[in-house]
Amino acid sequence: MLLRAALITTLLGSVTADKPHIMLMLADDFGWTNIGLHTQDQEVQTPNMNSLAASGVELDRHYAYKFCSPTRCSLQSGRYPVNVNVLNVEPTVHNPSDPVGGYAGIPVNMTTIAWKMRSAGYRTYMTGKWDAGMATPTHTPMGRGYEQWLGYYHHANDYWTEGLPVTSTGTVDVCGNAYIDLWSTDGPANTLNGTAYEEELFTNHSLAMIKNHDPSEPMFLFHAFHLVHTPLEVPQSYLDAFDFIHGSPDQRRPYAAMVKYLDDALGMLVEAVKDKGMWENTLMVFVSDNGGPIYFPAGANNYPLKGGKMSD
């Protein structure tokens, strides 16, 4: 497992709910040195993350699994990956001889964090990447306790079309990668796919959840960024801001631009909670699902740590 950092901001003051609001922010494939807290390199521009770290607590001995789905299954179930899922298989995988754990993701008999939060009186909202099972309604975010969700099931999709090309999934599925993977709670989000950069859709969804939330009730918001997982796609204006980065193949430049987009989105979510008057009673956790990938076509930086995503 690769050493990862978590930023925890706890600001407990005037109370708007009996319990603190909780915002769990999960980045995807985020490198150790792709945060300004760990480097002075100009290609890393993360003022919002730096501010959260300065006012909170950095956990620099926090461990996660080496790739996506096991980490997410562990996070949702509260169990070590070895006890829930250690494989990054396709969502369609099925072992008919195992009716409990024979599908990708979390076995259906396991409890999850969202159900536990709901039993404690929390309203539960989710945005973004799931990658913890989709074979039955029980495997979905709603089956696991979330009331509202906008996101996708697979390891990755296209940021602009929400399709599942090889550049997103790394494989060719039985339908020739013809699927669109974007969902809104219980059904396809077919009025949204292809209308904007995916992270813009995700940010707007979480902003709406915050805006419409009743502050007298405790909120649990799980925002799982697609960023900065491949494919390396980002709005041109962000890419242009990093035109000083040169190299061939050119993966560091889009990766750096995507990190900046992630930081901006994170800042918008923080500001929304502050505008709502909930920040003083909010616990925010920012963490990555694994180390940054350093193989082609990814462009993360984990120095001075050894290895990256997929490393033990």
XYZ file of C-alpha atoms in Angstrom:
312
model
C 0.000 0.000 0.000
C 1.163 3.516 -0.781
C 1.342 6.132 1.920
C -1.340 8.759 1.401
C -2.222 12.029 3.107
C -5.630 13.049 4.422
C -6.576 16.615 5.228
C -9.043 16.914 8.062
C -10.609 20.230 8.932
C -12.575 20.382 12.155
C -14.129 23.715 13.034
C -16.641 23.257 15.833
C -18.325 26.420 16.993
C -21.926 27.581 16.818
C -24.109 24.522 16.337
C -26.768 24.354 13.608
C -27.518 20.651 14.162
C -27.204 18.312 17.133
C -24.502 16.386 15.268
C -21.733 17.812 13.070
C -22.196 17.845 9.315
C -19.702 15.560 7.573
C -18.224 16.077 4.110
C -16.106 13.201 2.799
C -14.163 14.311 -0.285
C -12.463 11.483 -2.214
C -9.971 12.267 -4.984
C -9.081 9.642 -7.575
C -5.435 8.781 -8.366
C -4.061 11.834 -6.580
C -0.280 11.972 -6.215
C 1.521 12.659 -2.942
C 3.421 15.598 -4.432
C 0.504 16.956 -6.459
C -0.540 19.162 -3.566
C 1.187 22.448 -2.742
C 1.545 21.271 0.843
C 4.294 18.898 -0.334
C 6.048 20.937 -3.016
C 6.872 24.457 -4.212
C 6.764 23.449 -7.882
C 4.760 25.978 -9.914
C 2.925 23.217 -11.788
C 1.110 22.331 -8.548
C -1.529 24.975 -7.799
C -3.780 23.928 -4.899
C -4.519 26.993 -2.719
C -7.767 25.580 -1.327
C -6.208 22.289 -0.248
C -3.268 24.171 1.252
C -5.649 26.362 3.244
C -7.585 23.369 4.553
C -4.345 21.722 5.643
C -3.143 24.894 7.372
C -6.352 25.207 9.389
C -6.859 21.496 9.990
C -4.847 18.335 10.527
C -2.732 16.425 8.025
C -2.629 12.661 8.513
C 0.630 11.769 6.790
C 0.603 8.122 7.892
C -2.769 7.313 6.367
C -2.873 4.160 4.241
C -5.170 3.129 1.409
C -5.297 0.195 -0.978
C -3.249 0.296 -4.174
C -6.134 0.820 -6.606
C -9.703 1.991 -6.960
C -12.497 -0.478 -6.221
C -11.031 -2.180 -3.116
C -10.403 1.215 -1.502
C -13.959 2.344 -2.221
C -15.466 -0.916 -0.999
C -13.383 -0.605 2.159
C -14.417 3.006 2.682
C -18.111 2.281 2.246
C -18.150 -0.908 4.342
C -15.704 0.053 7.094
C -13.742 -3.152 6.538
C -10.220 -3.897 5.387
C -10.084 -4.589 1.627
C -8.986 -8.163 2.280
C -12.313 -8.712 4.055
C -14.521 -7.112 1.420
C -12.877 -6.888 -2.023
C -9.304 -6.929 -3.337
C -10.074 -7.003 -7.073
C -10.566 -4.247 -9.627
C -12.807 -6.372 -11.847
C -15.411 -5.224 -14.354
C -18.836 -4.389 -12.879
C -20.366 -7.214 -14.963
C -18.294 -9.995 -13.340
C -20.451 -12.707 -11.763
C -19.735 -15.939 -9.900
C -23.094 -17.804 -9.831
C -21.839 -20.234 -7.180
C -21.578 -17.369 -4.657
C -24.962 -15.615 -4.202
C -23.611 -13.303 -1.484
C -20.218 -12.113 -2.710
C -20.239 -13.358 -6.284
C -20.545 -9.922 -7.857
C -18.128 -7.035 -8.206
C -18.066 -4.700 -5.228
C -19.379 -5.066 -1.679
C -21.121 -8.357 -0.749
C -24.808 -7.752 -0.196
C -24.761 -8.910 3.436
C -22.386 -6.162 4.589
C -23.490 -2.950 6.285
C -22.318 0.395 4.912
C -21.430 3.850 6.168
C -24.446 5.572 4.599
C -26.925 3.247 6.329
C -25.103 3.768 9.619
C -25.262 7.526 9.122
C -28.970 7.375 8.324
C -29.614 5.342 11.460
C -27.944 8.184 13.384
C -30.294 10.745 11.847
C -28.142 11.991 8.980
C -29.338 12.947 5.504
C -27.095 11.136 3.050
C -26.050 12.510 -0.344
C -23.504 11.253 -2.847
C -21.881 12.625 -5.985
C -19.414 11.022 -8.384
C -17.653 7.715 -8.861
C -19.119 4.626 -7.177
C -17.050 1.576 -8.309
C -18.373 -0.565 -5.451
C -20.907 -2.747 -7.259
C -23.928 -2.393 -9.544
C -25.256 -5.917 -10.219
C -28.474 -5.524 -8.231
C -30.340 -2.576 -6.668
C -28.745 -3.515 -3.336
C -25.280 -2.956 -4.804
C -26.021 0.632 -5.878
C -25.492 3.804 -3.825
C -29.212 3.909 -3.017
C -29.152 0.273 -1.955
C -26.231 1.151 0.291
C -28.020 3.992 2.053
C -27.661 7.157 -0.026
C -30.806 9.179 -0.631
C -29.622 11.059 -3.724
C -26.801 10.425 -6.173
C -25.403 11.676 -9.454
C -22.460 9.721 -10.787
C -21.139 6.657 -12.591
C -20.582 3.000 -11.683
C -17.414 2.049 -13.574
C -13.719 2.612 -12.813
C -13.835 5.635 -15.157
C -15.795 7.138 -18.024
C -15.255 9.909 -20.560
C -15.340 13.385 -18.987
C -17.240 14.903 -21.936
C -19.588 12.159 -23.185
C -19.860 9.868 -20.111
C -19.234 6.966 -22.478
C -16.950 4.027 -21.718
C -14.210 4.027 -24.371
C -11.034 2.003 -23.974
C -9.248 5.194 -22.905
C -11.502 5.198 -19.829
C -11.915 1.532 -18.921
C -8.800 -0.043 -20.434
C -10.880 -2.949 -21.787
C -13.454 -3.777 -24.455
C -16.715 -5.037 -22.940
C -19.327 -7.381 -24.409
C -21.218 -4.452 -25.947
C -18.178 -2.954 -27.624
C -17.944 -0.121 -25.074
C -21.229 1.362 -26.284
C -22.560 2.130 -22.800
C -23.182 5.589 -21.361
C -22.387 5.570 -17.650
C -24.098 8.499 -15.930
C -26.897 7.986 -13.415
C -29.177 10.124 -11.280
C -30.378 8.302 -8.165
C -32.540 5.470 -9.575
C -32.187 5.907 -13.331
C -30.068 7.085 -16.249
C -29.167 10.781 -16.284
C -29.834 10.855 -20.013
C -30.642 14.568 -20.085
C -27.203 15.415 -18.671
C -24.658 13.237 -20.436
C -22.677 15.152 -23.018
C -23.940 18.565 -21.841
C -20.867 19.743 -19.882
C -17.538 18.699 -18.415
C -18.401 15.901 -16.013
C -16.792 17.520 -12.983
C -18.911 20.623 -13.604
C -22.011 18.418 -13.423
C -20.733 16.823 -10.227
C -19.853 20.122 -8.577
C -23.258 21.559 -9.427
C -24.979 18.493 -7.996
C -23.195 18.726 -4.645
C -23.742 22.485 -4.560
C -27.479 21.863 -5.023
C -27.477 19.271 -2.226
C -25.852 21.787 0.108
C -28.119 24.651 -0.971
C -31.311 22.618 -0.481
C -30.241 20.961 2.777
C -32.005 21.870 6.020
C -29.142 22.918 8.375
C -31.121 21.721 11.402
C -30.535 18.154 10.188
C -27.043 16.632 10.138
C -25.688 16.192 6.601
C -23.408 13.455 5.295
C -22.105 14.363 1.836
C -19.802 11.948 0.022
C -18.285 13.653 -3.027
C -16.153 11.246 -5.068
C -14.274 13.157 -7.749
C -13.524 11.552 -11.107
C -10.448 13.782 -11.030
C -7.624 13.058 -11.527
C -8.176 9.598 -13.023
C -7.625 8.997 -16.735
C -8.604 9.841 -19.382
C -6.633 13.067 -18.981
C -9.360 15.472 -20.110
C -9.939 19.009 -18.876
C -11.441 22.276 -20.213
C -9.098 24.096 -22.592
C -8.871 27.179 -20.362
C -7.323 25.071 -17.594
C -4.952 23.374 -20.019
C -3.848 26.746 -21.415
C -2.941 27.939 -17.901
C -0.226 25.256 -17.769
C 1.317 25.791 -21.205
C 4.695 26.282 -19.509
C 4.845 22.513 -18.920
C 6.560 20.771 -21.816
C 7.376 17.151 -22.448
C 6.699 14.160 -24.620
C 4.507 12.306 -24.024
C 2.566 15.256 -22.641
C 0.710 13.870 -19.616
C 2.029 16.110 -16.824
C 0.374 19.189 -18.294
C -3.223 17.874 -18.399
C -2.735 16.172 -15.038
C -1.610 19.456 -13.451
C -4.569 21.276 -15.029
C -6.961 18.637 -13.692
C -5.499 19.014 -10.196
C -6.183 22.753 -10.408
C -9.779 22.062 -11.481
C -10.177 19.682 -8.537
C -8.868 22.326 -6.154
C -11.234 24.952 -7.547
C -14.208 22.601 -7.203
C -13.231 21.769 -3.634
C -13.050 25.480 -2.849
C -16.541 26.029 -4.270
C -17.976 23.301 -2.035
C -16.312 24.793 1.037
C -17.654 28.250 0.194
C -21.165 26.855 -0.282
C -21.129 25.319 3.202
C -19.837 28.593 4.647
C -22.548 30.577 2.839
C -25.114 28.185 4.284
C -23.855 28.914 7.809
C -22.885 25.269 8.362
C -19.080 25.433 8.236
C -18.515 26.008 11.949
C -20.224 22.690 12.620
C -18.691 20.691 9.771
C -16.057 17.958 9.681
C -14.441 17.808 6.246
C -12.153 14.963 5.198
C -10.161 15.060 1.963
C -8.379 11.854 0.947
C -7.227 9.982 -2.165
C -8.299 6.435 -3.033
C -4.695 5.414 -3.759
C -1.346 6.805 -4.783
C -0.825 8.725 -7.999
C -0.237 6.615 -11.146
C 3.176 7.133 -12.697
C 2.735 4.815 -15.677
C 1.662 6.002 -19.159
C -0.673 7.778 -19.780
C -1.022 9.141 -16.241
C 1.120 11.987 -14.931
C 1.213 11.958 -11.116
C 4.158 12.697 -8.836
C 4.704 10.817 -5.576
C 8.284 11.925 -4.840
C 10.013 11.234 -2.474
C 7.860 8.158 -1.952
C 8.559 5.074 -4.015
C 6.125 3.609 -6.495
C 2.598 4.744 -7.197
C -0.838 3.374 -7.966
C -0.719 -0.420 -8.351
C 2.388 -0.623 -6.111
C 2.349 -2.624 -2.873
